[in-house]
XYZ file of N, CA and C in Angstrom:
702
model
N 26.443 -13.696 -11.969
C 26.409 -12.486 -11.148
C 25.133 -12.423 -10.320
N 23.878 -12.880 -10.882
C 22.770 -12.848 -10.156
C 22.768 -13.622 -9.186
N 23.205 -14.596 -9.063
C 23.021 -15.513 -8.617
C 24.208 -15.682 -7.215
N 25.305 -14.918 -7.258
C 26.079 -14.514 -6.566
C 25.425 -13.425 -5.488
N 24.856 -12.119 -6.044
C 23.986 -11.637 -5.630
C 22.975 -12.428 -4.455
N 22.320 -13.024 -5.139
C 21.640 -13.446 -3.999
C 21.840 -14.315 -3.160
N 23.148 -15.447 -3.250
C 23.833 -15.649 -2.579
C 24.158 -14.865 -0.846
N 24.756 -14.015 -1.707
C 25.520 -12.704 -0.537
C 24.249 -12.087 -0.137
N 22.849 -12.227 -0.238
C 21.860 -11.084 0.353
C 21.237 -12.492 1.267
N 20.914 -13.793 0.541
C 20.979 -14.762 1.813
C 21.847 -14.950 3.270
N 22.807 -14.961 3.045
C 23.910 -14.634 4.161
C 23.748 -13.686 4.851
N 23.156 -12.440 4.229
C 23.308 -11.272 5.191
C 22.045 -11.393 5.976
N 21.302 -11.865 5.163
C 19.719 -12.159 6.217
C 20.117 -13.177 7.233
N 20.682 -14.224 6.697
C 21.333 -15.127 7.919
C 21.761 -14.683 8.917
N 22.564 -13.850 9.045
C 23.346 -13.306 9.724
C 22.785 -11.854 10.985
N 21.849 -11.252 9.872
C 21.065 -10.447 10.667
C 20.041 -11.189 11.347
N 19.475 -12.166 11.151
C 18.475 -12.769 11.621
C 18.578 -13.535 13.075
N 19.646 -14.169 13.057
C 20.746 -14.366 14.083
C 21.576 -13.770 14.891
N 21.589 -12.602 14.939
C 22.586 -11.496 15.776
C 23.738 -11.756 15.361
N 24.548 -12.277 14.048
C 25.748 -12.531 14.222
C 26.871 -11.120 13.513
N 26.019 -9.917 13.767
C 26.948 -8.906 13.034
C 27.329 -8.252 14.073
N 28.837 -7.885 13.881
C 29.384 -7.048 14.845
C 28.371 -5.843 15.601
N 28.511 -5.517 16.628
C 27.275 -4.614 17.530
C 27.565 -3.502 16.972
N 28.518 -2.947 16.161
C 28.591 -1.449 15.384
C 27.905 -1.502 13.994
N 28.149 -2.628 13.494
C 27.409 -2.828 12.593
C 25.853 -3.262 12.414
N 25.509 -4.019 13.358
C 23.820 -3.698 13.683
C 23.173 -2.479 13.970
N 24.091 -1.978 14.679
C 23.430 -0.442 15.090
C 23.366 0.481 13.491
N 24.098 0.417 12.935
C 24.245 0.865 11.160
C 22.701 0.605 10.629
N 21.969 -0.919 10.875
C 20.903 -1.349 10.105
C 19.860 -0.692 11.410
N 18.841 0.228 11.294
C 17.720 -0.019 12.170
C 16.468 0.292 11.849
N 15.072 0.480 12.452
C 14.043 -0.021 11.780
C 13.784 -1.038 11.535
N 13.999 -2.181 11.914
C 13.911 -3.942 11.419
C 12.458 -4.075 12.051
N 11.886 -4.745 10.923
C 10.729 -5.057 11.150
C 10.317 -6.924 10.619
N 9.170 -7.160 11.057
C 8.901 -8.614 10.080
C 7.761 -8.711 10.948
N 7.450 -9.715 9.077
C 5.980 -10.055 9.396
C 5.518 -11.163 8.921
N 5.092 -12.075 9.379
C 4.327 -13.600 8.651
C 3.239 -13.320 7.879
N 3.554 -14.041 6.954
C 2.242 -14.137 6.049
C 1.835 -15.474 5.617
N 0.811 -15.619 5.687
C -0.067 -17.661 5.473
C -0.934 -17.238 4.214
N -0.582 -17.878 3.388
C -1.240 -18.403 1.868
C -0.857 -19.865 1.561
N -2.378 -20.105 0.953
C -2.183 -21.556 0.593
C -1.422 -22.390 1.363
N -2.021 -22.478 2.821
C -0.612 -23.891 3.524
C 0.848 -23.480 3.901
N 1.010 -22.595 2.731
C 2.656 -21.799 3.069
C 2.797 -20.563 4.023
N 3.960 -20.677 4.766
C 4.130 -19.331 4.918
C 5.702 -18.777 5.166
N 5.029 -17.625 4.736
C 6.613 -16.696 4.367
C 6.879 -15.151 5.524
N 7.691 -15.045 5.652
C 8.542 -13.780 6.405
C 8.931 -12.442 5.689
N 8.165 -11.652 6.051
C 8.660 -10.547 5.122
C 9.922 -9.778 6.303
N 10.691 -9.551 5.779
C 11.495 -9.020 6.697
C 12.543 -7.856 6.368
N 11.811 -6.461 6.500
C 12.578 -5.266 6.226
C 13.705 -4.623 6.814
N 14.424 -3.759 6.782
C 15.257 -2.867 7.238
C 15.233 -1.727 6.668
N 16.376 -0.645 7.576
C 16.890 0.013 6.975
C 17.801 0.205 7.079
N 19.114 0.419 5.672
C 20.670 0.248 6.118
C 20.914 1.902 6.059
N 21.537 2.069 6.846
C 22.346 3.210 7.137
C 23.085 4.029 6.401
N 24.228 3.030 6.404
C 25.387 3.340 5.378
C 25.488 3.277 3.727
N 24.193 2.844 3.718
C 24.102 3.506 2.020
C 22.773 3.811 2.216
N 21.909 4.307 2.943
C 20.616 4.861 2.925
C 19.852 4.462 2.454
N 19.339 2.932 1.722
C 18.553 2.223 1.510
C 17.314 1.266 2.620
N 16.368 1.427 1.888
C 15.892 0.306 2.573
C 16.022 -0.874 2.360
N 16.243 -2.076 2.652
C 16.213 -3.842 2.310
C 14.896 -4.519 2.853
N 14.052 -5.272 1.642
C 13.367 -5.882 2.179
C 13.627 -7.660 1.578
N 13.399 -8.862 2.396
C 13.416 -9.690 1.919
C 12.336 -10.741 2.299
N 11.939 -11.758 1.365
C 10.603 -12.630 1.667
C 11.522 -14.163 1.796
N 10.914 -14.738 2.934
C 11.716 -15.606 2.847
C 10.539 -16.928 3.233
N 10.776 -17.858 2.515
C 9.246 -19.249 3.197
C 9.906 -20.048 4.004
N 9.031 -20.638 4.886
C 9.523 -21.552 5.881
C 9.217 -22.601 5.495
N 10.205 -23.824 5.380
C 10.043 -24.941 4.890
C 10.319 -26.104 5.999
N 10.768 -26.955 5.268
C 11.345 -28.185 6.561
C 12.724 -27.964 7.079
N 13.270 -27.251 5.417
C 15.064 -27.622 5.803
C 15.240 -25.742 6.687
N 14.302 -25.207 6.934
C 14.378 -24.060 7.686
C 14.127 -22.966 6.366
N 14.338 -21.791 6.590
C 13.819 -20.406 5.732
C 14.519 -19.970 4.848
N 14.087 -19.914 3.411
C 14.769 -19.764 2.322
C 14.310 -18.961 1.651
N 15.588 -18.055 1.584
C 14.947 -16.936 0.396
C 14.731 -17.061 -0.958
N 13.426 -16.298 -1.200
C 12.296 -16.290 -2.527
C 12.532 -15.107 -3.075
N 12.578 -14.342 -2.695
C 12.501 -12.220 -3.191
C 12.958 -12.167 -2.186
N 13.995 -10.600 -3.188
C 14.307 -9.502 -2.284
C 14.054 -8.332 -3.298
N 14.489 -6.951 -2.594
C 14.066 -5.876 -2.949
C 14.939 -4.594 -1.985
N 15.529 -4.169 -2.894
C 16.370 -2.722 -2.274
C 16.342 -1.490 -3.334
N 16.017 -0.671 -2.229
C 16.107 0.494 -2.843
C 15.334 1.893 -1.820
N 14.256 2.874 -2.466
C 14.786 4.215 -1.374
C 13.142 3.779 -0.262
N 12.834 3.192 -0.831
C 11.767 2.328 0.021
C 11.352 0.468 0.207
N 10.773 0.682 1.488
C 10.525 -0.838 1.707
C 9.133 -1.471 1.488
N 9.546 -3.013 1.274
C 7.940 -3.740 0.869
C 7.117 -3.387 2.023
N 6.155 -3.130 2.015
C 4.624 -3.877 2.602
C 3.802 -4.268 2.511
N 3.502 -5.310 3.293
C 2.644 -6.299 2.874
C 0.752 -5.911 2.911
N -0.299 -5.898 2.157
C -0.782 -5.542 2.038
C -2.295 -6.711 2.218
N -2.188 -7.445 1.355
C -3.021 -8.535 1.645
C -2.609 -10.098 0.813
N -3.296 -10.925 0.717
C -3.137 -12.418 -0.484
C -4.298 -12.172 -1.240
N -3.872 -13.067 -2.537
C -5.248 -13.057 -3.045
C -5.177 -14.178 -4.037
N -5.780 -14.993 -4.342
C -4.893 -16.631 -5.352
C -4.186 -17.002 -5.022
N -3.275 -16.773 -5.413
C -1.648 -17.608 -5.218
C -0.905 -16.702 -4.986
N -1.048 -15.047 -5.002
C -0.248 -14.119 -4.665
C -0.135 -13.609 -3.746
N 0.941 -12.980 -3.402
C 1.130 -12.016 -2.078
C 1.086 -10.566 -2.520
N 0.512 -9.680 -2.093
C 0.429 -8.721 -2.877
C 0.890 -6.976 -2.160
N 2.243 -6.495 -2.126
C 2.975 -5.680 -1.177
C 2.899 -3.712 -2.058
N 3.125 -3.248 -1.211
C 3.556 -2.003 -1.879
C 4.560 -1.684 -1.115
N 4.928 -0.344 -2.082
C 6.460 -0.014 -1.569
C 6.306 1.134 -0.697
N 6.704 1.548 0.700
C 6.527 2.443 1.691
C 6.437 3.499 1.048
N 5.678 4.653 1.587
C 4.905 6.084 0.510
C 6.603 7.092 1.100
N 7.215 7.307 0.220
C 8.018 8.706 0.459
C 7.684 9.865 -0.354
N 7.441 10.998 -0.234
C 7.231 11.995 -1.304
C 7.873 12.229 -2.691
N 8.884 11.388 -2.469
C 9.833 11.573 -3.450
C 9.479 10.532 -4.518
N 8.676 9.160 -4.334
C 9.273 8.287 -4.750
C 7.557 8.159 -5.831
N 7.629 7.424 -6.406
C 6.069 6.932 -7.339
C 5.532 5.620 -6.531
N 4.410 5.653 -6.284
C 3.205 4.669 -5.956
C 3.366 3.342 -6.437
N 3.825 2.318 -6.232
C 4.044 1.150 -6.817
C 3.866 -0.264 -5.867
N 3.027 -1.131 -6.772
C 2.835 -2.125 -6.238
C 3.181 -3.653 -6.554
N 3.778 -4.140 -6.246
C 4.267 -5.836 -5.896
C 3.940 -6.669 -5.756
N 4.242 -8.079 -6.540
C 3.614 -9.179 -6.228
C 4.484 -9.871 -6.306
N 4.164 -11.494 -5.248
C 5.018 -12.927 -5.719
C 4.063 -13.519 -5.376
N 4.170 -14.344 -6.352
C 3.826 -15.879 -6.831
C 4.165 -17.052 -6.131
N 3.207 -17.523 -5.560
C 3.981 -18.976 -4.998
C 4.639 -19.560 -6.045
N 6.063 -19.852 -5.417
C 7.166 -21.180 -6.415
C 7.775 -20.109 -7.208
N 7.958 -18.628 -6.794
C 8.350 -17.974 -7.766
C 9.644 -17.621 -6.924
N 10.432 -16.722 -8.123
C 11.940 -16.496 -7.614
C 12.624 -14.940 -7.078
N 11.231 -13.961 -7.253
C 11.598 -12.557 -7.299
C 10.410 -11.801 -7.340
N 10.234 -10.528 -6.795
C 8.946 -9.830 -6.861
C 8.538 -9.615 -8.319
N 7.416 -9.457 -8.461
C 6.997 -8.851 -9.994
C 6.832 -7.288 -9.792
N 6.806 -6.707 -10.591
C 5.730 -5.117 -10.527
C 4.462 -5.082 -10.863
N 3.159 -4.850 -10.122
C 2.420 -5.466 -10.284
C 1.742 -4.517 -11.368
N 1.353 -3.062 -10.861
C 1.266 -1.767 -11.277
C 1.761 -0.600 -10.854
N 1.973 0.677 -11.551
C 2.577 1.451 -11.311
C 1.966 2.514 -12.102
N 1.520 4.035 -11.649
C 1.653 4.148 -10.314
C 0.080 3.518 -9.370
N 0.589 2.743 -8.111
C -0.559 2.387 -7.905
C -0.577 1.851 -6.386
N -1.079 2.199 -5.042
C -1.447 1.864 -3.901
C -2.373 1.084 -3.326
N -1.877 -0.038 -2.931
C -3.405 -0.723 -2.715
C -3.353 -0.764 -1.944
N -5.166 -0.391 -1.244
C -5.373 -0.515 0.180
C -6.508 -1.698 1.113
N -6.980 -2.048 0.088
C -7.987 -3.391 0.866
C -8.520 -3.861 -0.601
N -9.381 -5.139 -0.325
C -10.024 -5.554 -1.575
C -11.123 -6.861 -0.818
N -11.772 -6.828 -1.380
C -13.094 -7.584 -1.377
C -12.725 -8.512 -2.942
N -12.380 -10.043 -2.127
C -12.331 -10.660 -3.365
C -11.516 -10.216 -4.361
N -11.733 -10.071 -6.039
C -11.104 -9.946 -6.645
C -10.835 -8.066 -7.070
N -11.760 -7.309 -6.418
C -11.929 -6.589 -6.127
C -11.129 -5.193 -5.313
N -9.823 -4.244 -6.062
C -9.185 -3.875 -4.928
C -9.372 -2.335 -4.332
N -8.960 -1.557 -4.052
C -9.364 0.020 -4.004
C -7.738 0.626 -3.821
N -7.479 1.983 -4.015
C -6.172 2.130 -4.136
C -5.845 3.476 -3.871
N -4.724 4.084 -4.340
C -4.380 5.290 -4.891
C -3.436 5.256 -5.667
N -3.506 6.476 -6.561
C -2.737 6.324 -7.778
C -1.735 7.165 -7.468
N -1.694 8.019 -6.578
C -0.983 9.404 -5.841
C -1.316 9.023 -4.404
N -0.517 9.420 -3.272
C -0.848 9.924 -2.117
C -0.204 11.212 -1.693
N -1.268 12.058 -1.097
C -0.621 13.472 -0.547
C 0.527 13.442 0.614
N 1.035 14.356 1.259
C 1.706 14.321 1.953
C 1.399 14.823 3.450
N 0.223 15.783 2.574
C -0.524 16.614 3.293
C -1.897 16.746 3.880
N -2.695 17.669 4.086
C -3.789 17.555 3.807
C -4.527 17.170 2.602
N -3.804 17.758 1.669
C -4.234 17.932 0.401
C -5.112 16.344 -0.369
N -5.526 16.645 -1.377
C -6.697 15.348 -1.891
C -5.391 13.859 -2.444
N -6.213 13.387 -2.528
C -4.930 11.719 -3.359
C -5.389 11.330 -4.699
N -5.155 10.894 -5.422
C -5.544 10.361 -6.341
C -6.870 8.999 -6.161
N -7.697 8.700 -6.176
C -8.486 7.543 -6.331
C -8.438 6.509 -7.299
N -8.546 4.699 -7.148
C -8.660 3.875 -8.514
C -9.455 2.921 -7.658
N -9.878 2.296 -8.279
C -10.569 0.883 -8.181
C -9.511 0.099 -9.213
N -9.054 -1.401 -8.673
C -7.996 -1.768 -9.279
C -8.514 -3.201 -9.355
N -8.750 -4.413 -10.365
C -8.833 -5.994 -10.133
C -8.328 -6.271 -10.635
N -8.054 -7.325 -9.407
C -6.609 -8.486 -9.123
C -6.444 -9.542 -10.286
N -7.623 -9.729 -10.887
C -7.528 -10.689 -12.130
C -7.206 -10.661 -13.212
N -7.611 -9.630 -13.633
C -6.748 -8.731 -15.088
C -6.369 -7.328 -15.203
N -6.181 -7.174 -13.624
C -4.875 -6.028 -13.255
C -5.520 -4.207 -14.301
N -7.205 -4.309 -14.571
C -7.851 -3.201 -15.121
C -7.503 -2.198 -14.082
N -7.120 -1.137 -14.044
C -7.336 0.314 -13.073
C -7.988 0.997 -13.848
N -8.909 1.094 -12.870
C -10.043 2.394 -13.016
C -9.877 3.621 -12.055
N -10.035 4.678 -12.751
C -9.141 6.353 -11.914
C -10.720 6.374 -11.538
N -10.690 7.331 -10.269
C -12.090 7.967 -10.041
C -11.430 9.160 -9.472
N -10.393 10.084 -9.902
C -10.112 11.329 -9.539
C -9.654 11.740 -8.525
N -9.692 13.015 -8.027
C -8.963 13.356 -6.643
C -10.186 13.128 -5.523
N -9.803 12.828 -4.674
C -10.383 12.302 -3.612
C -9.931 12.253 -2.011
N -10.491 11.415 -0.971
C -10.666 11.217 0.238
C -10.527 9.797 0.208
N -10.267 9.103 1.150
C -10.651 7.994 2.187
C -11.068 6.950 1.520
N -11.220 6.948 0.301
C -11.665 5.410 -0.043
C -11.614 3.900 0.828
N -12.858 3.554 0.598
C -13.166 2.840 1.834
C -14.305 1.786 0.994
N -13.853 0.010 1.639
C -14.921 -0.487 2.036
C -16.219 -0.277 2.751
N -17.506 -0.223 2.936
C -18.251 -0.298 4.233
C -19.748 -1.004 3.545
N -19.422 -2.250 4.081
C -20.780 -3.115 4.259
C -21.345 -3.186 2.700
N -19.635 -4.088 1.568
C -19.894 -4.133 0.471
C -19.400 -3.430 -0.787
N -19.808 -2.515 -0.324
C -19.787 -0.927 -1.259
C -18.801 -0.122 -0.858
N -18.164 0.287 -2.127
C -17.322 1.758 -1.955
C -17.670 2.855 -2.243
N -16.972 3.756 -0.788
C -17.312 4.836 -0.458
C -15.797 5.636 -0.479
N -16.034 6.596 -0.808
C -15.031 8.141 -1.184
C -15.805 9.267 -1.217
N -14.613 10.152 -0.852
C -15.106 11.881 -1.841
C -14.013 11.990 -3.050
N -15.042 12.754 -3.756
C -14.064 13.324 -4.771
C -14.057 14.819 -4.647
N -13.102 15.804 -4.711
C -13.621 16.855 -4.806
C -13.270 17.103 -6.437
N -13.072 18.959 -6.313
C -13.444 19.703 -7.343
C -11.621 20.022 -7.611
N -11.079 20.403 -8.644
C -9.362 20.982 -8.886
C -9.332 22.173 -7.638
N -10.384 23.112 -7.705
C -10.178 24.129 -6.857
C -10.611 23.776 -5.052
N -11.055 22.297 -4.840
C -11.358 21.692 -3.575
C -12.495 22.187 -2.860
N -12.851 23.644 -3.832
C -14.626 24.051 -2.830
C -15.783 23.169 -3.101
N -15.410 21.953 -4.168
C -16.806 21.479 -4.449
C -16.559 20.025 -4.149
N -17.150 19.332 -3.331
C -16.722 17.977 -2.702
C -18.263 16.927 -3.155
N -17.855 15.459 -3.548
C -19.032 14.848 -4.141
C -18.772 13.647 -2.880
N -20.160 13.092 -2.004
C -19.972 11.787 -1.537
C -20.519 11.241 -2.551
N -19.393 9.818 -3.046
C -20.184 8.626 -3.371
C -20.160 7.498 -3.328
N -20.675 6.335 -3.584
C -20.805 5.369 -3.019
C -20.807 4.572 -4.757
N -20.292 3.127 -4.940
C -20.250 2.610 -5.915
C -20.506 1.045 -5.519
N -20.439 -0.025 -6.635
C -19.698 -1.511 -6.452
C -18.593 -1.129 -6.632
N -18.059 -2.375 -5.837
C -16.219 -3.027 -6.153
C -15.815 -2.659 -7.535
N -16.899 -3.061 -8.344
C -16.502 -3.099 -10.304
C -16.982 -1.627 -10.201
N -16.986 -1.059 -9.752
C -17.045 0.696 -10.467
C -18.618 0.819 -10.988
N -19.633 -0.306 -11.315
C -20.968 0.243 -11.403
C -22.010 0.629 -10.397
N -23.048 1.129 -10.716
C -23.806 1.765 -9.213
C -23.322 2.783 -9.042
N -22.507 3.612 -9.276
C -22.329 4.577 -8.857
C -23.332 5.791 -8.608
N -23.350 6.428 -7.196
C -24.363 7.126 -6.825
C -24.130 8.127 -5.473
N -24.276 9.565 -6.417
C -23.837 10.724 -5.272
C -24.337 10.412 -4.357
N -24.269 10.779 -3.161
C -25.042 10.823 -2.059
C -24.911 12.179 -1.523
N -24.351 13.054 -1.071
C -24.418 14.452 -1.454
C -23.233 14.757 -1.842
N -23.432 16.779 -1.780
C -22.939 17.535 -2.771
C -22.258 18.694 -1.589
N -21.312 19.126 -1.250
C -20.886 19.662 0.107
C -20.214 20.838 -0.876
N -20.469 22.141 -0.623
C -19.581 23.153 -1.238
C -19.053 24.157 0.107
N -17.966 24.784 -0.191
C -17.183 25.784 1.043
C -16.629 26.601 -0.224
N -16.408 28.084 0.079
C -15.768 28.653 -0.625
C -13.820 28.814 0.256
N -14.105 28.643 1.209
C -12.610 28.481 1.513
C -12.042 26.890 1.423
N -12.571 25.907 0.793
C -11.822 25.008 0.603
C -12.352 23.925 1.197
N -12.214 22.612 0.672
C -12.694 21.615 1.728
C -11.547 20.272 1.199
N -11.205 19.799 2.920
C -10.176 19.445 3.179
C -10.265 18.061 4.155
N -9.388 17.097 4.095
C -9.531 15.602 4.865
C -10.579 15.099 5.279
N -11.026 14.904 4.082
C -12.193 14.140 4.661
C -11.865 12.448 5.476
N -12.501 12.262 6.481
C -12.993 11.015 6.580
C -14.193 10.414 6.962
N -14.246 8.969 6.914
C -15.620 8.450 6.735
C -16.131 8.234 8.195
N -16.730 8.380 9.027
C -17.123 8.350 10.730
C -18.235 7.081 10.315
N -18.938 6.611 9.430
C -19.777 5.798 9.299
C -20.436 5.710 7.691
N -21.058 4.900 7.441
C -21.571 5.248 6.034
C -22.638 6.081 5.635
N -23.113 6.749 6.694
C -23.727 8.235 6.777
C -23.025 9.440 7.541
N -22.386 9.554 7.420
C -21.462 10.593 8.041
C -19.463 10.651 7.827
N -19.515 12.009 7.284
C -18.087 12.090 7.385
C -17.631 13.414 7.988
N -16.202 13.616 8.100
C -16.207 14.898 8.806
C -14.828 15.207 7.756
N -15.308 16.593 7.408
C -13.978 17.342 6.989
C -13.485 18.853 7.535
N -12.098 19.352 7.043
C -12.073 20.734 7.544
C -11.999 21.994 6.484
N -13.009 22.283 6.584
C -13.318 24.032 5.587
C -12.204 24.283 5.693
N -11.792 24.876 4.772
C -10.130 26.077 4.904
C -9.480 25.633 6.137
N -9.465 23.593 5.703
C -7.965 23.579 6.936
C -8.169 24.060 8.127
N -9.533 24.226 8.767
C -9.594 24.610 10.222
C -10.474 23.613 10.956
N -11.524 24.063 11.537
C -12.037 23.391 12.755
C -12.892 22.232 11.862
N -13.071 21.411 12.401
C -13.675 19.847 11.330
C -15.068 20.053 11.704
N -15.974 19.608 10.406
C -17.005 20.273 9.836
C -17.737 18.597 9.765
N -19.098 18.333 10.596
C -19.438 16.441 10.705
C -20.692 17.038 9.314
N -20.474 15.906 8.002
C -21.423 16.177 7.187
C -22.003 15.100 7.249
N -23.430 15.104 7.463
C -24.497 13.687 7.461
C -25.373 13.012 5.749
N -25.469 12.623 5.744
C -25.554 12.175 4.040
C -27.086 10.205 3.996
């Protein structure tokens, strides 16, 4: 049955990949996207959709070889892969943010046959080396996200709370965290591994403090009670 399966999801990539589906039925799939990715000498095609008629997304990875492009992983369901960065031998994707859905992240293996789960719940957004930064939640809204520091080598997550913008800059990570009630906001700055950690200031509003981002590694700007954006220097 599996194996039938992927059979029939090869073909259909064939087929979409090629224009060979009736023009009512392409119009059914849209959103098609793709993207190359180069690791180790290889490279592979990530190549998403979205089907219509059963409201899924489809994503599939496919490597380019000699005898032409063969599928490695696929993946369906109410969101699609993205590709995020490499790191060893892995490719390392998350699944598109819907409100509905949990934070989850993906991997394949060169020579492998299917995505893994890498962690859950868990967003990754850049990494330095072995080194990654993430979210464990994302808002929808203004509202704060969850924060982690996550490594790629023995897959440890470390929470650093509700937060802002987590960010590389020149080494070091930088975020806010605020407070449950959001009037009390902390800049700080850490290593990749979560040590060093060190406020850099302390920002309070009694109506609230809201999106932060980073304008430089001395300066961010947020908005008090959701209104006019507020540049804090640090």
């Amino acid at each position: 049955m599996k194996i039938r399966k992927r059979l029939i999801a090869l073909i259909m990539v064939a087929i979409m990949v090629f224009g060979l589906l009736p023009m009512n039925v392409q119009a059914a799939n849209s959103y098609e996207r793709e993207k190359k990715i180069s690791i180790n000498g290889k490279t592979y095609i990530l190549w998403t959709y979205y089907r219509a008629y059963d409201d899924k997304e489809a994503s599939f990875l496919l490597e380019k070889t000699a005898k032409g492009q063969q599928l490695v992983a696929e993946y369906s369901g109410d969101s699609r892969m993205e590709y995020e960065f490499c790191y060893g031998k892995k490719i390392f994707f998350t699944l598109g943010h819907r409100p509905e859905t949990t934070e989850r992240t993906y991997s394949y293996t060169i020579g492998a046959t299917e995505f893994q789960l890498e962690k859950s719940p868990l967003q990754l957004a850049d990494h330095r080396g072995r080194y990654a930064i993430g979210y464990t939640y994302r808002a929808t809204d203004i509202g704060a996200n969850k924060l982690c520091l996550y490594n790629l080598s023995n897959r440890k997550q470390t929470l650093l709370g509700r937060g802002y913008d987590i960010r590389f800059i020149g080494g070091k990570v930088y975020y806010v965290k605020v407070s449950k009630d959001d009037k009390t906001a902390q800049i700080i700055r850490c290593n990749p591994d979560g040590s060093g950690k060190k406020i850099l200031k302390t920002v309070k509003d009694k109506r609230g403090l809201y999106g932060f981002q980073f304008k430089n590694k001395h300066c961010v700007i947020c908005y008090p009670g959701a209104r006019d954006g507020l540049y804090v220097s640090f």
